[in-house]
GROMACS .gro file of C-alpha atoms in nm:
model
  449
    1UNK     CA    1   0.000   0.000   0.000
    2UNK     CA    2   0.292   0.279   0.076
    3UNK     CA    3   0.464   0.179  -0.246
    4UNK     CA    4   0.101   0.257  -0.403
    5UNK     CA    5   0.102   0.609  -0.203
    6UNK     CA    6   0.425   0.649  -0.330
    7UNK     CA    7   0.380   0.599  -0.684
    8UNK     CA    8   0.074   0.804  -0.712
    9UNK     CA    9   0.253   1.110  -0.552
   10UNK     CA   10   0.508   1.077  -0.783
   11UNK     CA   11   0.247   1.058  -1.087
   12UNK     CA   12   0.064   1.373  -0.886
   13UNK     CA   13   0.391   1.590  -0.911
   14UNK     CA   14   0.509   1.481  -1.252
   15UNK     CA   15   0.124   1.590  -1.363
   16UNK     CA   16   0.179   1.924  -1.213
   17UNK     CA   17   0.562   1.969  -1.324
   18UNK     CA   18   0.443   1.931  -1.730
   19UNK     CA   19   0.120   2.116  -1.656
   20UNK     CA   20   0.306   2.438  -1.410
   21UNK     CA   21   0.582   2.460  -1.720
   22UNK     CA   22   0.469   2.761  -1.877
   23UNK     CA   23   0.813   2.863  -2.115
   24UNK     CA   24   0.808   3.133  -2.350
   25UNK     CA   25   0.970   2.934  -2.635
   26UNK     CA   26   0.709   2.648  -2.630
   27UNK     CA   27   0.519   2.912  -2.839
   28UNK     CA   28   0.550   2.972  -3.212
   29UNK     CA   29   0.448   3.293  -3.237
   30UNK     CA   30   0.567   3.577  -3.066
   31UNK     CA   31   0.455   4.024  -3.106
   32UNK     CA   32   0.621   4.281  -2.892
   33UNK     CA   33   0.443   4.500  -2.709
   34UNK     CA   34   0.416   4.897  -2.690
   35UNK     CA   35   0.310   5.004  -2.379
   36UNK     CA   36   0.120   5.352  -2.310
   37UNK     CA   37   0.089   5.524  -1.947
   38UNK     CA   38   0.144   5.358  -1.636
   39UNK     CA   39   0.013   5.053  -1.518
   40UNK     CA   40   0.026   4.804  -1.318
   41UNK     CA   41  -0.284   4.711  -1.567
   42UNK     CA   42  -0.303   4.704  -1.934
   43UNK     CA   43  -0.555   4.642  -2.186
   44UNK     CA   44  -0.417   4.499  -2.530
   45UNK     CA   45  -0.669   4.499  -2.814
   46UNK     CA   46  -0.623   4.239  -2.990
   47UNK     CA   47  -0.566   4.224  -3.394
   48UNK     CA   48  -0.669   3.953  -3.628
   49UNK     CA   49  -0.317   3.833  -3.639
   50UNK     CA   50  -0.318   3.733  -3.317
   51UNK     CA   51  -0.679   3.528  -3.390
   52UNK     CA   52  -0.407   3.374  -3.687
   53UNK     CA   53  -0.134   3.311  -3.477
   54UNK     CA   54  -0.343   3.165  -3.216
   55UNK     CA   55  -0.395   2.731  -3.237
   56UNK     CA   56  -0.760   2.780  -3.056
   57UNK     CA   57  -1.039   3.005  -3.179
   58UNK     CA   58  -1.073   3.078  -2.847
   59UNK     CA   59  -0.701   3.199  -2.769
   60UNK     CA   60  -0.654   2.997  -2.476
   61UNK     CA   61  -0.283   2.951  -2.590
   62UNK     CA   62  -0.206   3.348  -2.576
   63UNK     CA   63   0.036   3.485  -2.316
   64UNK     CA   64   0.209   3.772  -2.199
   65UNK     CA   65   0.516   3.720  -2.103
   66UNK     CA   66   0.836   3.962  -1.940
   67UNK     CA   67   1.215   4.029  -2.042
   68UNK     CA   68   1.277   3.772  -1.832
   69UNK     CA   69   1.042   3.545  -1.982
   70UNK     CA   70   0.789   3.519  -1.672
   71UNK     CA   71   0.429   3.509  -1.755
   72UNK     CA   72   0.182   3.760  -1.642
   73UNK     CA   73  -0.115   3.686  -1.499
   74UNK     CA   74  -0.448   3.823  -1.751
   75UNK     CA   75  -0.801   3.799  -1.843
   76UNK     CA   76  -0.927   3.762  -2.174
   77UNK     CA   77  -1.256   4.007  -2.267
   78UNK     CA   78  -1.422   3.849  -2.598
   79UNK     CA   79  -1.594   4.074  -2.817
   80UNK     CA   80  -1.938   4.143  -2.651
   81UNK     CA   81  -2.163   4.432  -2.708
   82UNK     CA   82  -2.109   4.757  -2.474
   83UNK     CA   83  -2.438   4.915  -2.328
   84UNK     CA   84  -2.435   5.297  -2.239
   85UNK     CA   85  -2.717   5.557  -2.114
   86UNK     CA   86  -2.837   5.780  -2.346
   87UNK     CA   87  -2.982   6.087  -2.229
   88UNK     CA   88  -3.259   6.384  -2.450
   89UNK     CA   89  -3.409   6.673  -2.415
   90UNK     CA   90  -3.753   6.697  -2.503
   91UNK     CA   91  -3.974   7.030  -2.534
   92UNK     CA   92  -4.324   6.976  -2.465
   93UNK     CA   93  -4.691   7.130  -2.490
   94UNK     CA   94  -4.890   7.216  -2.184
   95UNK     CA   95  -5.199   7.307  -2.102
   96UNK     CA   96  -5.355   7.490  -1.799
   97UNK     CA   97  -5.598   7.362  -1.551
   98UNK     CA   98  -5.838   7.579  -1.432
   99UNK     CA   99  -6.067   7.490  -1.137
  100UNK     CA  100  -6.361   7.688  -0.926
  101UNK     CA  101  -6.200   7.892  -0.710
  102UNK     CA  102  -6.388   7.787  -0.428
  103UNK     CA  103  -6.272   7.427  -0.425
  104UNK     CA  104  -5.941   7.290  -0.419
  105UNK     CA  105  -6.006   6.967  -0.621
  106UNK     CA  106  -5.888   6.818  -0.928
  107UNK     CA  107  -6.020   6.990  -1.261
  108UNK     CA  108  -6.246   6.818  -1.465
  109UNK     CA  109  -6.199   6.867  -1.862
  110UNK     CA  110  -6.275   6.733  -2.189
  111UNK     CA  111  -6.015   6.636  -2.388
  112UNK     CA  112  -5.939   6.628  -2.768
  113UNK     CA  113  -5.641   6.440  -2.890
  114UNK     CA  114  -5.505   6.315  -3.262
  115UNK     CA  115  -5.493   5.959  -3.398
  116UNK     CA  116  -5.117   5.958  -3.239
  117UNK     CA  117  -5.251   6.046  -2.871
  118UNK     CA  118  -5.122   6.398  -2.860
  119UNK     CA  119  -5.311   6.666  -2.668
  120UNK     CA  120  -5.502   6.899  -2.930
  121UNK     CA  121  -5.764   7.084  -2.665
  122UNK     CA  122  -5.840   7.131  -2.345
  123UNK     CA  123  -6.177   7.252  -2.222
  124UNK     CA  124  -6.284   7.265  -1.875
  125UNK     CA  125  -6.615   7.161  -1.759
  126UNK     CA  126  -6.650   7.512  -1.483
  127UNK     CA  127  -6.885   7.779  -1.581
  128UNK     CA  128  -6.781   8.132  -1.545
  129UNK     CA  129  -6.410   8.255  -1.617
  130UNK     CA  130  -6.455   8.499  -1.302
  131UNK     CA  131  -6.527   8.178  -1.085
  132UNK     CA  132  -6.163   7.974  -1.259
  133UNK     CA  133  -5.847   7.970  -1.055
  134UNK     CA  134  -5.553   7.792  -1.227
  135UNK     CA  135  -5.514   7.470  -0.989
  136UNK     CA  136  -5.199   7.313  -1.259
  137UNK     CA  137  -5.040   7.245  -1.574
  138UNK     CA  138  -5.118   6.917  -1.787
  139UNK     CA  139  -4.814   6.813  -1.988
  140UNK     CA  140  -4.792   6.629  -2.310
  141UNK     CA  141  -4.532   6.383  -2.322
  142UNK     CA  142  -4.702   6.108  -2.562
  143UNK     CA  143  -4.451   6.156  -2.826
  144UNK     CA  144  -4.171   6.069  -2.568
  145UNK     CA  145  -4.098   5.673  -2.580
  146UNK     CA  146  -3.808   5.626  -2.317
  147UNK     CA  147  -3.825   5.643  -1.968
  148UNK     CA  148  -3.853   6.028  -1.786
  149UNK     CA  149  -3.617   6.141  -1.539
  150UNK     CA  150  -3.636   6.500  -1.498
  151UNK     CA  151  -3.854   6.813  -1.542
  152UNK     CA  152  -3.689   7.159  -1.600
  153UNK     CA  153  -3.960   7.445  -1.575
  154UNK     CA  154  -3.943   7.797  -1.624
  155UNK     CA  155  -4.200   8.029  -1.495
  156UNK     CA  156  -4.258   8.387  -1.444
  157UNK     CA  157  -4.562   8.587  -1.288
  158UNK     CA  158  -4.535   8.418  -0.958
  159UNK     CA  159  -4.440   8.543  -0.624
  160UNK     CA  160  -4.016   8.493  -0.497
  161UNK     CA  161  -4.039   8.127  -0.249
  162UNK     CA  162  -4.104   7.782  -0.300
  163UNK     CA  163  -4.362   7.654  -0.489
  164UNK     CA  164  -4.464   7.291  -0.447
  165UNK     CA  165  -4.687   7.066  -0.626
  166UNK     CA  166  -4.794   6.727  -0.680
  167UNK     CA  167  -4.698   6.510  -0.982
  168UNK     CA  168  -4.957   6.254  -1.147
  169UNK     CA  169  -4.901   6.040  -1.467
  170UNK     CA  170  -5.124   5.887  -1.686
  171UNK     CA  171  -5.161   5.685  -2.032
  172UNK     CA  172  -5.477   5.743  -2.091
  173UNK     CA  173  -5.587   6.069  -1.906
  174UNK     CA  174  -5.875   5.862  -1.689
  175UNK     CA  175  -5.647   5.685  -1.461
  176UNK     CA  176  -5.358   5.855  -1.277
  177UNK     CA  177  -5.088   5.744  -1.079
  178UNK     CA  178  -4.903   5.907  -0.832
  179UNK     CA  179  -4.521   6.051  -0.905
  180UNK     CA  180  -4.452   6.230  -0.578
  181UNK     CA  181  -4.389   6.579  -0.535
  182UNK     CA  182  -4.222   6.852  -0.651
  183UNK     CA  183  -4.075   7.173  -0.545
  184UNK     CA  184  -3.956   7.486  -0.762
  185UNK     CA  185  -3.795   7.783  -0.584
  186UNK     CA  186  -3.682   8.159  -0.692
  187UNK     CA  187  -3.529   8.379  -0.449
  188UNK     CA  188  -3.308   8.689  -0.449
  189UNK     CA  189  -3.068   8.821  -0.195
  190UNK     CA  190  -2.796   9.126  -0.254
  191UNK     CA  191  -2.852   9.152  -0.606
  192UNK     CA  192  -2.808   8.774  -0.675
  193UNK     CA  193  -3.123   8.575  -0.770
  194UNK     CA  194  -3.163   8.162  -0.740
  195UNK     CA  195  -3.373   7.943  -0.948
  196UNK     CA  196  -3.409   7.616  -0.885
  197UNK     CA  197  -3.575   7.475  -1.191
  198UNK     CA  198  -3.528   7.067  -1.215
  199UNK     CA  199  -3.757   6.848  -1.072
  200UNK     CA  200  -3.660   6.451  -1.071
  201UNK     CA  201  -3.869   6.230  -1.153
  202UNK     CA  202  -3.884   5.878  -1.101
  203UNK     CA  203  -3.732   5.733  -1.472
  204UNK     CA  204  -4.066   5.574  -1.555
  205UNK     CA  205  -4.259   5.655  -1.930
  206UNK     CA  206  -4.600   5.797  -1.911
  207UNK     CA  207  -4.800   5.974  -2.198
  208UNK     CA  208  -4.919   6.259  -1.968
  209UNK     CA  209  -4.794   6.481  -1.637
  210UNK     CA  210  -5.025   6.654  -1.440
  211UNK     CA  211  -4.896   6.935  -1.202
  212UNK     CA  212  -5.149   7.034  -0.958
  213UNK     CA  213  -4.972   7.281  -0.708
  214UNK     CA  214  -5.087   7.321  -0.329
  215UNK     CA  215  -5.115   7.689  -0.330
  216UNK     CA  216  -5.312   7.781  -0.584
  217UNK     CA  217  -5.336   8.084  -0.574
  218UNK     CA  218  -4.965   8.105  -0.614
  219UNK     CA  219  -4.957   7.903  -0.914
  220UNK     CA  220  -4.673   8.045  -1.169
  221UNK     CA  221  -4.682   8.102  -1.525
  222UNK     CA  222  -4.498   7.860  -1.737
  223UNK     CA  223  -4.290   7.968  -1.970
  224UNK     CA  224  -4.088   7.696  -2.077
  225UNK     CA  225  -4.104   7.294  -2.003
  226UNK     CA  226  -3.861   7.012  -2.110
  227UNK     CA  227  -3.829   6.691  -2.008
  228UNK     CA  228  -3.543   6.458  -2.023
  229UNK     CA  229  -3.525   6.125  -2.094
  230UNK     CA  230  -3.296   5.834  -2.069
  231UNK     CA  231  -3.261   5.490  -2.246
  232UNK     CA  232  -2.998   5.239  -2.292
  233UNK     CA  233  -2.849   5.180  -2.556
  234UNK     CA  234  -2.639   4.918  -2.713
  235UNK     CA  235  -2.347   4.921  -2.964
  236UNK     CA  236  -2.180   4.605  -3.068
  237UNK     CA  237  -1.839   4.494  -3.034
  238UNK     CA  238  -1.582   4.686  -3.359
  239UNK     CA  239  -1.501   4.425  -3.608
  240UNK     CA  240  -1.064   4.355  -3.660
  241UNK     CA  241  -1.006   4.288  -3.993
  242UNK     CA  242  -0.769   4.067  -4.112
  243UNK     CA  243  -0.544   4.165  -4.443
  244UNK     CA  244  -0.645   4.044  -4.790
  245UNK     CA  245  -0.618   3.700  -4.911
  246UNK     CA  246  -0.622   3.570  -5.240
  247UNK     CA  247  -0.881   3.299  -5.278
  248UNK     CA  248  -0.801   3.002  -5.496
  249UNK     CA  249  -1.060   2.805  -5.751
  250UNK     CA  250  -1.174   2.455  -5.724
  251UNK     CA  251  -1.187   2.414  -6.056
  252UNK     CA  252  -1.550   2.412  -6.081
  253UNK     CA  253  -1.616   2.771  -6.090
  254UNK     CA  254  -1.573   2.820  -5.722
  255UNK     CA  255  -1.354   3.048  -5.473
  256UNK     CA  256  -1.207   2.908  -5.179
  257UNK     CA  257  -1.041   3.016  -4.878
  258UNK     CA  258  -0.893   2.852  -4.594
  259UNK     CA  259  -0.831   3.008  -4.266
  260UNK     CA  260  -0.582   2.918  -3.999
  261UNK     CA  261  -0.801   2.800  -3.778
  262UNK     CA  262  -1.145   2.785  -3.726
  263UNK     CA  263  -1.343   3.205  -3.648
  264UNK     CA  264  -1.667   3.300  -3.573
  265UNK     CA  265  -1.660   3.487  -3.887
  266UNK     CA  266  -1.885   3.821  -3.860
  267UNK     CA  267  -1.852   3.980  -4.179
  268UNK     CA  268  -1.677   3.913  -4.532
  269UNK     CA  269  -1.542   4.169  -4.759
  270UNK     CA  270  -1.437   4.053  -5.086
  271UNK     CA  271  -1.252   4.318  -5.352
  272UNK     CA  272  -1.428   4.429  -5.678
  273UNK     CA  273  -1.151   4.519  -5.915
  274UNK     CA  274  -1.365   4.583  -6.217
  275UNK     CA  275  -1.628   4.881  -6.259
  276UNK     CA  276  -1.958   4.793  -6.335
  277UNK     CA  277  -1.970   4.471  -6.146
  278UNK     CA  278  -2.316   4.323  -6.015
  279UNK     CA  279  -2.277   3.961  -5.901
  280UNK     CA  280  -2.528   3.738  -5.713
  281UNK     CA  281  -2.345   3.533  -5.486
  282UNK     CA  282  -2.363   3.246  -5.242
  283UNK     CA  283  -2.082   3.169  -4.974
  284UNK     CA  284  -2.067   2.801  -4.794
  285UNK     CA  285  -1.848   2.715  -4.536
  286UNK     CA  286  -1.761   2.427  -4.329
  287UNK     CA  287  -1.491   2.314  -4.014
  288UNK     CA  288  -1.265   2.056  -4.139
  289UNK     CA  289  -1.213   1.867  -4.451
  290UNK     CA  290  -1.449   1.596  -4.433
  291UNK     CA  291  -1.692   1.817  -4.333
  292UNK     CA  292  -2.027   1.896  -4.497
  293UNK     CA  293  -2.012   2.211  -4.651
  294UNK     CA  294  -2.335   2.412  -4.545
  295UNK     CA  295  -2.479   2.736  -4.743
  296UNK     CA  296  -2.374   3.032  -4.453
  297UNK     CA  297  -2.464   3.382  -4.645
  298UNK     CA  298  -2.610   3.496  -5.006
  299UNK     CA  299  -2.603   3.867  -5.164
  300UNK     CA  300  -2.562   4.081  -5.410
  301UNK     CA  301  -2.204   4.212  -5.474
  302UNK     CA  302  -2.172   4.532  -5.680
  303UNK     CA  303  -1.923   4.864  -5.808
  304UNK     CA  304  -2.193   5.046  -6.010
  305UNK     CA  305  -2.227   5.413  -6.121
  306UNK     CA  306  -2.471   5.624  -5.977
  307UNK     CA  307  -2.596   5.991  -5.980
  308UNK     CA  308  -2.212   6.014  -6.086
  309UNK     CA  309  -2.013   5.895  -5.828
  310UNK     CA  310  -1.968   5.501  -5.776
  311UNK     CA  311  -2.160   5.272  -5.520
  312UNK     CA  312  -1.992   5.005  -5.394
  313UNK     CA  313  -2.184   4.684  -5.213
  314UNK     CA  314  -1.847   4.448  -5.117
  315UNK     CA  315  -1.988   4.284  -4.753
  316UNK     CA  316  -2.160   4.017  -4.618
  317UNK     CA  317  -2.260   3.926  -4.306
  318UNK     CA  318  -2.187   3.643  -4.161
  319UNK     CA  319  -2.389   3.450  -3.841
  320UNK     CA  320  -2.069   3.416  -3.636
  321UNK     CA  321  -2.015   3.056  -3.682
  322UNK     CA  322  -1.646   2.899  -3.618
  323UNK     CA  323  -1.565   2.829  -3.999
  324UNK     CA  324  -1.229   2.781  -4.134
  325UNK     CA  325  -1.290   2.646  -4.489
  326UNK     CA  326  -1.508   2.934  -4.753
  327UNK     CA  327  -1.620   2.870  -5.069
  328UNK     CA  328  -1.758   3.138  -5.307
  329UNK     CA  329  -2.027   3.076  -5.587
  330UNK     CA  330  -2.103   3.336  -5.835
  331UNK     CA  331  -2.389   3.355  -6.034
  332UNK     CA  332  -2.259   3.362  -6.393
  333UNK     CA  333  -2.549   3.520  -6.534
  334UNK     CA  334  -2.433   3.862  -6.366
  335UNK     CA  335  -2.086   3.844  -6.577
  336UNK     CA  336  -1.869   3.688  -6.244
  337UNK     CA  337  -1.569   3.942  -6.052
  338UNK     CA  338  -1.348   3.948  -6.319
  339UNK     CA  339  -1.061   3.757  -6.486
  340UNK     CA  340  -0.879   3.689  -6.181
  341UNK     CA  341  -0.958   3.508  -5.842
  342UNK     CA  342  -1.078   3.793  -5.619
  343UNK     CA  343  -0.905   3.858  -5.260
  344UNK     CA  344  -1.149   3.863  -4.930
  345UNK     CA  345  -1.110   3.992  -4.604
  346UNK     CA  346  -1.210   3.890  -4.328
  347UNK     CA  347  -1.361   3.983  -3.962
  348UNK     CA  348  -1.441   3.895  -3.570
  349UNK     CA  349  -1.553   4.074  -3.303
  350UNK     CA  350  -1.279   4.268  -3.149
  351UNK     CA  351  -1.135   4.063  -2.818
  352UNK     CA  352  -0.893   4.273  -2.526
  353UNK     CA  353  -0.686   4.071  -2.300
  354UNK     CA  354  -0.580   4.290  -1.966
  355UNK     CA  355  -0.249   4.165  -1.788
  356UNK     CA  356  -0.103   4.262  -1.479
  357UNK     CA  357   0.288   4.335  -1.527
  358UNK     CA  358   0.485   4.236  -1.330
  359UNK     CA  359   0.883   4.247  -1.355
  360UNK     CA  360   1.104   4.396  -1.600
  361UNK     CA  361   0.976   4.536  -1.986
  362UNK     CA  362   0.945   4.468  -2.216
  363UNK     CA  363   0.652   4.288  -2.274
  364UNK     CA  364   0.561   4.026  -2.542
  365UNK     CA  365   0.242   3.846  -2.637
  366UNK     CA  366   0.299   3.478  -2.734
  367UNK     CA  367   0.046   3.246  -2.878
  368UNK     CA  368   0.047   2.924  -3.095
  369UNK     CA  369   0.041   2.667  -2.860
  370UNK     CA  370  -0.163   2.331  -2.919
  371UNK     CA  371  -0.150   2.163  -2.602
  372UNK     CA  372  -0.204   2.469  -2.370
  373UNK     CA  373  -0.464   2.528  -2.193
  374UNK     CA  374  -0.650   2.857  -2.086
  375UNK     CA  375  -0.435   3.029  -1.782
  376UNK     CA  376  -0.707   3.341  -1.793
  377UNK     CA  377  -0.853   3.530  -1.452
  378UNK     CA  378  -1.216   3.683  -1.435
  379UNK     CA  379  -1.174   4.059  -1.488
  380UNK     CA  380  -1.293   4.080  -1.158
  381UNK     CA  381  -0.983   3.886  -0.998
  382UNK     CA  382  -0.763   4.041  -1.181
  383UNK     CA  383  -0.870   4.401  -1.082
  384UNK     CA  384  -1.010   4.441  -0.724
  385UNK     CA  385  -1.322   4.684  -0.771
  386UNK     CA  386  -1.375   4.623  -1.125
  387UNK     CA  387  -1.608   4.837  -1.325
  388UNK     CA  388  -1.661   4.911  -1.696
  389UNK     CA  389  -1.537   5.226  -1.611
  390UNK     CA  390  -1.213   5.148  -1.483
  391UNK     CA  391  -1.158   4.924  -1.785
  392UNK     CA  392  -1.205   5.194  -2.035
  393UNK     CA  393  -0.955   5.411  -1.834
  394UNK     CA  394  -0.682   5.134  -1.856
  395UNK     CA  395  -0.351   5.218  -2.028
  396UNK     CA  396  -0.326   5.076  -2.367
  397UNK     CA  397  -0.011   4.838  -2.423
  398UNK     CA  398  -0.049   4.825  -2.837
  399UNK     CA  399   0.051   4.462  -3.037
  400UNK     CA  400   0.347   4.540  -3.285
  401UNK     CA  401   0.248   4.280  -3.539
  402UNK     CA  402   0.522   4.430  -3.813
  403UNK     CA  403   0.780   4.268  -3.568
  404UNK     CA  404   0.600   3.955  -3.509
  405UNK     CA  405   0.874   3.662  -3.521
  406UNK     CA  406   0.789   3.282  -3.538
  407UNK     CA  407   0.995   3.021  -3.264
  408UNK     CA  408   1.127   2.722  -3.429
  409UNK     CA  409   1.064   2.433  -3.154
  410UNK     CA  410   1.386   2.251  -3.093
  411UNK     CA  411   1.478   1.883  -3.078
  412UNK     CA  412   1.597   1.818  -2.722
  413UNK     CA  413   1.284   2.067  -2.622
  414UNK     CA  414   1.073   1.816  -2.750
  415UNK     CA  415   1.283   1.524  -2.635
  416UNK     CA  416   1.285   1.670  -2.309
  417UNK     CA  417   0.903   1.693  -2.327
  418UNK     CA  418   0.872   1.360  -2.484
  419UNK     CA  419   1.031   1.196  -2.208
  420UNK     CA  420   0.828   1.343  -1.897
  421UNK     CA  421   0.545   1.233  -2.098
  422UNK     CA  422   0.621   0.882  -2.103
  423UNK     CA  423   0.776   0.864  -1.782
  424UNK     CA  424   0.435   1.003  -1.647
  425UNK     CA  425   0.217   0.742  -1.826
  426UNK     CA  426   0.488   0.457  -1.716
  427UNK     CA  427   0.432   0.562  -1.390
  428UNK     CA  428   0.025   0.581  -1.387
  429UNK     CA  429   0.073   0.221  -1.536
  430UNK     CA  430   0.235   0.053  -1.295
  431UNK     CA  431   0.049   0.238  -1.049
  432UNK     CA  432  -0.282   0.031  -1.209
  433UNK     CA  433  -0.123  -0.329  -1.224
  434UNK     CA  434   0.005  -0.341  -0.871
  435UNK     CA  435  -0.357  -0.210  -0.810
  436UNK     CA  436  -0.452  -0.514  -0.964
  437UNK     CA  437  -0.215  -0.736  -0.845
  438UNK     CA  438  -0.345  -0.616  -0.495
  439UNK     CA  439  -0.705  -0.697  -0.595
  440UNK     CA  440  -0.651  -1.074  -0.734
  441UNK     CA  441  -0.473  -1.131  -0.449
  442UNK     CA  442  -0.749  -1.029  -0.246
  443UNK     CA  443  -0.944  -1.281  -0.408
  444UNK     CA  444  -0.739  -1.558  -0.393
  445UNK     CA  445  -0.713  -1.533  -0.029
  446UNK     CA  446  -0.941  -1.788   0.131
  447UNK     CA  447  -1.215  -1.674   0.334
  448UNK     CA  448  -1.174  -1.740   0.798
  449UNK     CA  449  -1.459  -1.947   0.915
   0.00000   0.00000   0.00000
């Protein structure tokens, strides 16, 4: 049993001795790297070449490494979209609310209003203009689709103090909903004067505001109302391009192209060297050579005249698949691209890897590496008190691909490698026969009355 013990401690070790060896010449590729500002944190956007260098579409086998050859500890931030609030100004109509001066309750109207919903008329229901006192303000915000979150007013005619009010909204103008209050002030002191204005409001949408202030009688005279609204938006991830390659035919009126490895392919650009080109076109793609090709986008391509200048349609979108084999079929019937086989670029969602540094510059980025495996940190281990924020504020340590250079692997590297890798699987052999060596004996072994 203790020489089993022993031998699986010594399998445990020689696992964690080939999987802790993390050398900057095991990979084949290897970029410098520019770095901007001061750290300890960089972000590196990524270029296609690095996608190309890469042996895993999802670049678990890129590194950053020191001059000392040390790697740095990262995460890796695929291409995702980026969501932002947006923030308007809207001007609005409004309308006055008149009630009998002897009551303080709400006004009762009739209401006309377009096909769209917006306010065209109020009327109020109270005889006598000598008997009307204006109670409030009804504001038109139908034509407003995001979410409100503030009310600027201007007013004049009223008296210097506070003026508060409640705020109601509706959809419909028959059932209201409470909002809160709100409280407007204007006062003066040694030839200075303060307006406060902007009312928040609780970032909800509504079609219509009602105002309906508590004094009456000290109601102000609008001048000007805006709302503001605010709504998120979304912008995807940019696209990296990668340069121009020259497709090759199949000899069956086809264009192919085949990729380094396998990309979730966004978009396809292919060059149109001739004027007046239309051509209907249908691109197919597919993994691996035994693979079924599968139809992935169709279009028109086109470099036409128009209104005289030239319009040029050379993109397709793609549905992000991993693909690393394209073909190209052209309808004939439009007169093809030309004489020659066209060139096509192509493009991914832009990815950012953020390292730590640590130790002396510079810095490299390595990649090509089939056996590794990913060595990335959340974002949020990496940085304490992550935000998107602080990400966007991160120095920039830029990829120099111009002075890319590839590593040759050596012999004794790989002999060296070689021969941990049998010595590991000896070892996690003969760890299973005495195991069952131990277990037939076990059996043998007669059984004590």
């Amino acid at each position: 049993m203790r020489i089993i013990v022993t031998l699986l401690a010594l399998s445990l070790s020689l696992i964690h001795g080939v999987q802790a060896e993390e050398r900057e010449q095991d990979y084949r590729q290897h970029m410098p790297l520019t770095v901007e500002g001061v750290g300890p944190w960089y972000r590196v956007e990524l270029p296609m070449a690095v996608h190309h260098a890469a042996r895993h579409g999802d670049l678990r086998d890129v590194r950053i490494f020191n001059a000392q050859g040390q790697a740095q500890a990262y995460a890796l931030l695929p291409g995702r979209s980026e969501s932002r609030d947006e923030e308007q100004e809207h001007g609005v109509r409004w309308f006055p609310l008149y009630a009998d001066a002897q009551q303080s309750g709400v006004p009762r109207l009739r209401v006309q209003r377009s096909t769209d919903g917006t306010l065209i008329e109020l009327t109020d229901d109270e005889p006598g203009p000598a008997q009307r006192q204006l109670r409030g303000w009804l504001l038109d915000a139908s034509a407003i689709e995001a979410p409100l979150v503030r009310l600027n007013l201007s007013w004049s005619g009223a008296e210097e103090g506070f003026q508060r009010f409640a705020i109601e909204a509706s959809d419909d103008l028959q059932h209201w909903r409470s909002w809160g209050e709100g409280q407007v002030a204007r006062l003066s002191f040694a030839d200075e004067r303060i307006d406060q204005r902007q009312v928040e409001l609780p970032g909800q949408r509504a079609r219509y505001l009602r105002l309906l202030w508590h004094s009456p009688q000290q109601a102000p005279e609008l001048d000007v109302v805006t709302l503001r609204s605010r709504s998120q938006a979304s912008s995807p991830a940019p696209l990296v391009w990668s340069e121009p390659v020259q497709a090759h035919t199949d000899g069956e009126g086809r264009y192919a192209w085949h990729l380094p490895q396998a990309l979730p392919l966004e978009r396809l650009r292919i060059t149109l060297d001739e004027p007046n080109t239309l051509a209907p076109v249908w691109i197919e793609a597919r993994v691996g050579d035994k693979d079924a090709w599968r139809a992935l986008a169709s279009g028109v391509l086109y470099r036409l005249p128009q209104d005289g200048r030239e319009v040029v349609q050379d993109e397709l979108a793609l549905p992000s698949w991993p693909v690393r084999q394209l073909r190209l079929k052209v309808d004939s019937r439009g007169g093809g691209l030309g004489q020659q086989a066209p060139s096509a670029a192509f493009a991914v969602r832009a990815a950012q890897l953020v390292f730590l540094a640590r130790g002396e510059p510079p810095y490299s980025l390595a990649a090509g590496r089939s056996e590794a495996t990913s060595a990335a940190l959340p974002i949020s281990t990496l940085i304490p008190d992550y935000s998107a924020r602080r990400l966007a504020a991160l120095p920039l340590a830029r990829v120099d691909v111009g002075s890319a250079r590839t590593v040759v692997e050596s012999a004794p590297t790989v002999a060296d490698r070689d021969w941990k890798r049998w010595g590991l699987w000896a070892v996690l052999l003969l760890g299973v026969a005495l195991l069952a060596a131990m277990a037939a004996s076990l059996l043998r072994r007669p059984e004590k009355d």
